mmCIF file of C-alpha atoms in Angstrom:
data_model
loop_
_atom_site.group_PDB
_atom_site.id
_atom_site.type_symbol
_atom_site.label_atom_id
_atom_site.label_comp_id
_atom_site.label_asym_id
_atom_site.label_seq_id
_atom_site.Cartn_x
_atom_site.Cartn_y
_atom_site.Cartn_z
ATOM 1 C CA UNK A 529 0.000 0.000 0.000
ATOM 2 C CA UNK A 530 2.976 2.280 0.963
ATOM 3 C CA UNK A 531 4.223 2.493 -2.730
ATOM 4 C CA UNK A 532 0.615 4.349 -3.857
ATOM 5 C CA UNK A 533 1.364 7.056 -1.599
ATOM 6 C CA UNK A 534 2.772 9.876 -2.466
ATOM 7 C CA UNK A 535 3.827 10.373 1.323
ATOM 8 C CA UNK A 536 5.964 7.599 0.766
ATOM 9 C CA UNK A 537 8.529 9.851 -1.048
ATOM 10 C CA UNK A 538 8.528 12.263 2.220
ATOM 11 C CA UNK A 539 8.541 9.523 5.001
ATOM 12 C CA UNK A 540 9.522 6.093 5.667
ATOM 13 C CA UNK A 541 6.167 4.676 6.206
ATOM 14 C CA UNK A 542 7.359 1.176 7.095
ATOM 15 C CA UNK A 543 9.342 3.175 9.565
ATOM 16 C CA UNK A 544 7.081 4.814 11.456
ATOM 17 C CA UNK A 545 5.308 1.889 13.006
ATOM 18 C CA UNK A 546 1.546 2.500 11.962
ATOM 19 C CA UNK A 547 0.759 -1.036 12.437
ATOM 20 C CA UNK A 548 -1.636 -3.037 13.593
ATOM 21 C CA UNK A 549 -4.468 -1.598 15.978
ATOM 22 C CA UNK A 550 -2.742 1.891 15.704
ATOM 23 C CA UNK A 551 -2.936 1.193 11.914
ATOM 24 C CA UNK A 552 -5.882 0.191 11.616
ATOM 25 C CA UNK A 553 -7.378 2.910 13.858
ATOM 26 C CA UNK A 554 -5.787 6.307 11.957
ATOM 27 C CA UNK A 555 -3.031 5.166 9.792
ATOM 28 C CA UNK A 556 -4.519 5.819 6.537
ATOM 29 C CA UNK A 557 -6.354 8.824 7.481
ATOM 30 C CA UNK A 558 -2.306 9.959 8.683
ATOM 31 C CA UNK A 559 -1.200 9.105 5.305
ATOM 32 C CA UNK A 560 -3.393 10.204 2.978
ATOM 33 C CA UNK A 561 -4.026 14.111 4.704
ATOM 34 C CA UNK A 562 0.139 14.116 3.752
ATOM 35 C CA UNK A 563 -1.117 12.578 0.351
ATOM 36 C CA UNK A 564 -3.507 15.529 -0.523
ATOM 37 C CA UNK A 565 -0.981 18.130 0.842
ATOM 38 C CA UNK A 566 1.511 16.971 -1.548
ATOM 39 C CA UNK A 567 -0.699 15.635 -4.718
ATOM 40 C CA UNK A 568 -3.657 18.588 -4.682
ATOM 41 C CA UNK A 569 -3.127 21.566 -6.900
ATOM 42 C CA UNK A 570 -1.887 24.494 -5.130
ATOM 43 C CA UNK A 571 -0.067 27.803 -5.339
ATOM 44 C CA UNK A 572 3.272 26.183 -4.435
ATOM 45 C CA UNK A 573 5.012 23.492 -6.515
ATOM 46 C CA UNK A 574 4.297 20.527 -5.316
ATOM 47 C CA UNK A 575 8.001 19.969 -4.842
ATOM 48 C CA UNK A 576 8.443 22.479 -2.519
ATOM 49 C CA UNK A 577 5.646 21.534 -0.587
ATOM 50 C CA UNK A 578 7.436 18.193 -0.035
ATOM 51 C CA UNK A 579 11.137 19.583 0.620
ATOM 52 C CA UNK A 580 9.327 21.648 3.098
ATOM 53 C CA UNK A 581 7.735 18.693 4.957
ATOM 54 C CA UNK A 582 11.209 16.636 4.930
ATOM 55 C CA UNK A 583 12.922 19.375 6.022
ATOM 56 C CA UNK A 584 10.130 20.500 9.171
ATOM 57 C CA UNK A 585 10.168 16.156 9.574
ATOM 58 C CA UNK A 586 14.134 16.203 10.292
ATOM 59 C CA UNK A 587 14.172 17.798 13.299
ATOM 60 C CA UNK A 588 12.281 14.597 14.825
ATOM 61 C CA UNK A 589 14.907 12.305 13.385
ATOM 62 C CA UNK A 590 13.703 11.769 9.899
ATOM 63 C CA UNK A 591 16.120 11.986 6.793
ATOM 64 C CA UNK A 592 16.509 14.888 5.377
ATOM 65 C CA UNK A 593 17.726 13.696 1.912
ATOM 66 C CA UNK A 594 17.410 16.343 -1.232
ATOM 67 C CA UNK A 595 16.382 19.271 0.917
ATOM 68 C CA UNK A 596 15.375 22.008 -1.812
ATOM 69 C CA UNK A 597 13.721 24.629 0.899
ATOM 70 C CA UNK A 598 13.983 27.898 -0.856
ATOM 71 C CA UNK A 599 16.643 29.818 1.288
ATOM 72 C CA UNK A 600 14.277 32.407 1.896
ATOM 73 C CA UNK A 601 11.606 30.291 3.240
ATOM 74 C CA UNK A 602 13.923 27.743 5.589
ATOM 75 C CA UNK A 603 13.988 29.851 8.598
ATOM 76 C CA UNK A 604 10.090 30.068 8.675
ATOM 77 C CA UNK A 605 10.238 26.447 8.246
ATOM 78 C CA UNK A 606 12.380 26.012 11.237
ATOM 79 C CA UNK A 607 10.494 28.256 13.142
ATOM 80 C CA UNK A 608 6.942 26.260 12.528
ATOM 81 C CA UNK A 609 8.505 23.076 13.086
ATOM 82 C CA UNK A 610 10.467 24.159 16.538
ATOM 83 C CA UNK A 611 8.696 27.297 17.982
ATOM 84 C CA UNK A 612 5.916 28.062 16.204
ATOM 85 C CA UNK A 613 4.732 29.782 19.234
ATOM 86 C CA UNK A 614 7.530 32.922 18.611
ATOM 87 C CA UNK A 615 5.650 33.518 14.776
ATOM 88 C CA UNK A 616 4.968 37.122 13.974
ATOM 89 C CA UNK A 617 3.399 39.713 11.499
ATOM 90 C CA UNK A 618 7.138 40.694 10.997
ATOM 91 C CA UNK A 619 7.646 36.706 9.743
ATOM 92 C CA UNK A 620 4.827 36.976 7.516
ATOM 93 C CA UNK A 621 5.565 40.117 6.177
ATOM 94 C CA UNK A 622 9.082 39.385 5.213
ATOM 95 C CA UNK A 623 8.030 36.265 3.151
ATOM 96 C CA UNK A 624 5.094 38.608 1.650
ATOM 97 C CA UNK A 625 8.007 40.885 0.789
ATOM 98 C CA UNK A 626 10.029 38.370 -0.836
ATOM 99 C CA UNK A 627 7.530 37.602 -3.126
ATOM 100 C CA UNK A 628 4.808 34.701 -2.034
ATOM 101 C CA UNK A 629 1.256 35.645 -2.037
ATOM 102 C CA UNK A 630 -0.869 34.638 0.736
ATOM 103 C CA UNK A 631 -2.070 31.324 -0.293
ATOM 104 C CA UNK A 632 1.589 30.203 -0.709
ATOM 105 C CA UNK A 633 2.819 30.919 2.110
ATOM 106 C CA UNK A 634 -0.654 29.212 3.451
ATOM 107 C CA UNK A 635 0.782 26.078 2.101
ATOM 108 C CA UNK A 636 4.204 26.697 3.469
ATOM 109 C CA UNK A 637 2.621 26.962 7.094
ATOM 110 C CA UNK A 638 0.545 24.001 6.323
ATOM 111 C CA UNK A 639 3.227 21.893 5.271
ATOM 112 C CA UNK A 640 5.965 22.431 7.449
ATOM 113 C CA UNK A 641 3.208 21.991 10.418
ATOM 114 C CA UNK A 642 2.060 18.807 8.857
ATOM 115 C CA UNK A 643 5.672 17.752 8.644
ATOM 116 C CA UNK A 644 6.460 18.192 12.231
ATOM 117 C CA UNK A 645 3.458 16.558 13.738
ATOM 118 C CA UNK A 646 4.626 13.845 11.504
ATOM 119 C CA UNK A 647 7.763 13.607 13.318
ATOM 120 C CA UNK A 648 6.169 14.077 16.511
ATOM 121 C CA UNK A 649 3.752 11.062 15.615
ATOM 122 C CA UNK A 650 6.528 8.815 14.978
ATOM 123 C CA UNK A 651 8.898 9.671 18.211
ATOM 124 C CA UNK A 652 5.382 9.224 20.230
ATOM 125 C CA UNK A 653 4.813 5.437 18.664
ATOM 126 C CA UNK A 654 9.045 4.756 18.231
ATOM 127 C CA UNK A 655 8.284 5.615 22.619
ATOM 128 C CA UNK A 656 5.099 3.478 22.660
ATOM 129 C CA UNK A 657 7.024 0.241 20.707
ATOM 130 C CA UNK A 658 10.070 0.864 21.949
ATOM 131 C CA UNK A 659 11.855 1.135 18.924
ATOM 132 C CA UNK A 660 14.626 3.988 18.294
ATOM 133 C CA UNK B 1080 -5.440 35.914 11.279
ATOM 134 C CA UNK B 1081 -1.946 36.924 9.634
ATOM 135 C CA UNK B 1082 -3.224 35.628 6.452
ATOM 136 C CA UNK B 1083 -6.280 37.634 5.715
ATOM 137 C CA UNK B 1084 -7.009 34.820 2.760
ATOM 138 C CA UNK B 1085 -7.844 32.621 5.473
ATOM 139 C CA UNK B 1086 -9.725 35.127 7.402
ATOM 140 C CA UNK B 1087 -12.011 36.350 4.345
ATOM 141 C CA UNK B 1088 -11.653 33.734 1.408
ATOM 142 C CA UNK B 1089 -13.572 31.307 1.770
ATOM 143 C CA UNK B 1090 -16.655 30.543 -0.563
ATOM 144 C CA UNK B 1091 -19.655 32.245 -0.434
ATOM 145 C CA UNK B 1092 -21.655 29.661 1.410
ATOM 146 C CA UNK B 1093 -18.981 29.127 3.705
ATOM 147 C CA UNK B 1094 -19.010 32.966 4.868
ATOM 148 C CA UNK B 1095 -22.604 31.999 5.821
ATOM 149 C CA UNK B 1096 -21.574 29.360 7.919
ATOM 150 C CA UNK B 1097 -18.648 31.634 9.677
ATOM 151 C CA UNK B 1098 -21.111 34.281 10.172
ATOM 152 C CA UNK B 1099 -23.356 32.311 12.268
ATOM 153 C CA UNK B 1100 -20.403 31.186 14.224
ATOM 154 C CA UNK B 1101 -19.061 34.133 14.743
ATOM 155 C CA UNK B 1102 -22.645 35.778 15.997
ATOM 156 C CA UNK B 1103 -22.902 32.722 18.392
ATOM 157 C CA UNK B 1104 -19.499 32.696 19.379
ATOM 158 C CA UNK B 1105 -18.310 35.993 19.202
ATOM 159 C CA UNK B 1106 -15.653 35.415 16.882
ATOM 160 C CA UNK B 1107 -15.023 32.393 14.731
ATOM 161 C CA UNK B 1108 -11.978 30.274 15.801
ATOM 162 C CA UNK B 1109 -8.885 30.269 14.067
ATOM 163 C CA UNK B 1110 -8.990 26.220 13.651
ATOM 164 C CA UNK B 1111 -12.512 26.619 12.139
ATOM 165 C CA UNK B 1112 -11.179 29.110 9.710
ATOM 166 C CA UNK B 1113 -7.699 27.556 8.665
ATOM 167 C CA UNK B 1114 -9.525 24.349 8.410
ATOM 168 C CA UNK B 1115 -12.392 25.642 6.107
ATOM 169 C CA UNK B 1116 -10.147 27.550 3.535
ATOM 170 C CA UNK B 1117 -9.406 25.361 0.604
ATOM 171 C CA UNK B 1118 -10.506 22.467 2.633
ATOM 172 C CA UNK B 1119 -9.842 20.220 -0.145
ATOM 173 C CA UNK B 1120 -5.887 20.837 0.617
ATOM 174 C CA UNK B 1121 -6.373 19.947 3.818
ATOM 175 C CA UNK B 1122 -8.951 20.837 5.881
ATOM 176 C CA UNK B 1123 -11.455 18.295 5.240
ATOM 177 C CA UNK B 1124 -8.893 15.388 5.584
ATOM 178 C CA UNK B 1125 -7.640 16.658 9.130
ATOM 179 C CA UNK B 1126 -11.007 17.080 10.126
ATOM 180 C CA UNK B 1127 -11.529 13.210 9.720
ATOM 181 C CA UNK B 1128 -7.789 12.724 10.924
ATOM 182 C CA UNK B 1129 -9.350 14.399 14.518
ATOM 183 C CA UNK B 1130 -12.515 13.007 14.628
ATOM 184 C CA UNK B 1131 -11.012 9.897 14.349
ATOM 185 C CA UNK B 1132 -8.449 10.489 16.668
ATOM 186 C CA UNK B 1133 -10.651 12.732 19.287
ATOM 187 C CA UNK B 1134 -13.853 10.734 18.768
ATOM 188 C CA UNK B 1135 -13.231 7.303 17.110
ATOM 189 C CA UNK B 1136 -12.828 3.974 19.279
ATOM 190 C CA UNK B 1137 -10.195 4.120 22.201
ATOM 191 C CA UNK B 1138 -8.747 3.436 25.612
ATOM 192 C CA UNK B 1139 -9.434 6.845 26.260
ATOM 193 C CA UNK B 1140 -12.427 8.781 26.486
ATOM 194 C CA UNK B 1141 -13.221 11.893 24.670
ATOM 195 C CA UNK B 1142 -13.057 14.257 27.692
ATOM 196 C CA UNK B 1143 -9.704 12.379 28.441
ATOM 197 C CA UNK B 1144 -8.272 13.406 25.041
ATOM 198 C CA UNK B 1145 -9.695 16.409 25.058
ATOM 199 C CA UNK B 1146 -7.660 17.047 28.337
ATOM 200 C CA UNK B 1147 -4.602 15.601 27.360
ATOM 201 C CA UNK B 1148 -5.064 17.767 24.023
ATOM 202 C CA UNK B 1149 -5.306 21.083 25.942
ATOM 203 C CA UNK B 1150 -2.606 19.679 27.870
ATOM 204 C CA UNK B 1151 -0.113 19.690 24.857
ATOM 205 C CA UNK B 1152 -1.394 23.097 23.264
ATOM 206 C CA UNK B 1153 -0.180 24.359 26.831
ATOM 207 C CA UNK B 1154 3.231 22.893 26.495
ATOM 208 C CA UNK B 1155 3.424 23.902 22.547
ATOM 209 C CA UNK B 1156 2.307 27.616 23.948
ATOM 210 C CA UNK B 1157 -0.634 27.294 21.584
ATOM 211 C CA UNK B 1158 -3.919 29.216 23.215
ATOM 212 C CA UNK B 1159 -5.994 26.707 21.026
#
């Protein structure tokens, strides 16, 4: 099933230890909300969305092969994925400056959030099974 | 909102719905607007991801997780 998913290319399923009961109970709905945030039309190319969500993913332990954040956009990125709490106007109004309308950087937000809760998903069940 | 997209684009019908919210609530939540813009993106697939997970078949029951969720928003610093 993994090999349908477009999520696959962001993150290990196998890896992450959706299996059995927990699989069964939310593991598809996981994977395909990253499936629609990387496959649906949007603003953003869809490879950015995805470097994005690798590179938010990393800081839980998850590769970070082919990073292609845009420079610009990397330390909003890190912000979201680390202290997303410390956002401002000033953050949104520098990206705004650089160039990305609204709806982009909607997708930015929603994809580097998406890829830390990923990561934070997988340390949780890695915890629950044991696992590294 | 710092996106005012998300704060006044959303369909026609869908300002409806935000308006009654927002005269019921007082203002219309920031989750119910992020999650209703260009739901097809995702919106309408996290909504299932939490219903699932807040809702759907568990050890836990939903005031537990609904603790435990307000619990983590704390330690994120997230007023939600």
């Amino acid at each position: 099933m993994e090999v349908e998913f477009e999520a696959n290319k962001v993150f290990q399923i196998s890896d992450i230890g959706l299996e059995g009961a927990m699989r069964v109970q939310f593991g598809d709905l996981v994977i395909q909300l990253v499936d629609r945030l990387l496959t649906n039309s949007g603003d953003l190319p869809a490879d950015i969305r995805r470097a994005i969500m690798k590179r938010a993913a990393s800081y839980g332990g998850a590769t970070r092969d082919g990073d292609k954040v845009p420079e610009v956009l990397a330390p909003f990125v890190d912000k979201v994925a680390l202290h997303a709490y410390k956002t401002t106007d000033d953050d949104f109004a520098r990206l705004e400056a650089a160039g990305y309308t609204e709806d982009q950087l909607f997708e930015v937000t929603l994809s580097a959030a998406t890829g830390a809760a990923w990561a934070r998903l997988d340390r949780g069940l890695a915890a629950l099974q044991g696992r590294q | 909102m710092r996106l005012s997209v998300v704060e006044h684009g959303h369909r026609p019908l869908q300002k409806l719905q935000l308006a009654i919210i927002g005269s019921l609530v007082g203002h219309v939540p920031g989750p119910i607007l992020v999650n209703s813009y260009r739901k097809e993106l995702f919106g309408k697939q996290f909504a299932a991801c939490l219903q699932r997970g807040m809702r759907g078949v568990g050890a836990w029951t939903a005031s537990e997780r609904e603790v435990f969720a307000a619990f983590v928003s704390k330690m994120n610093d997230c007023a939600y």
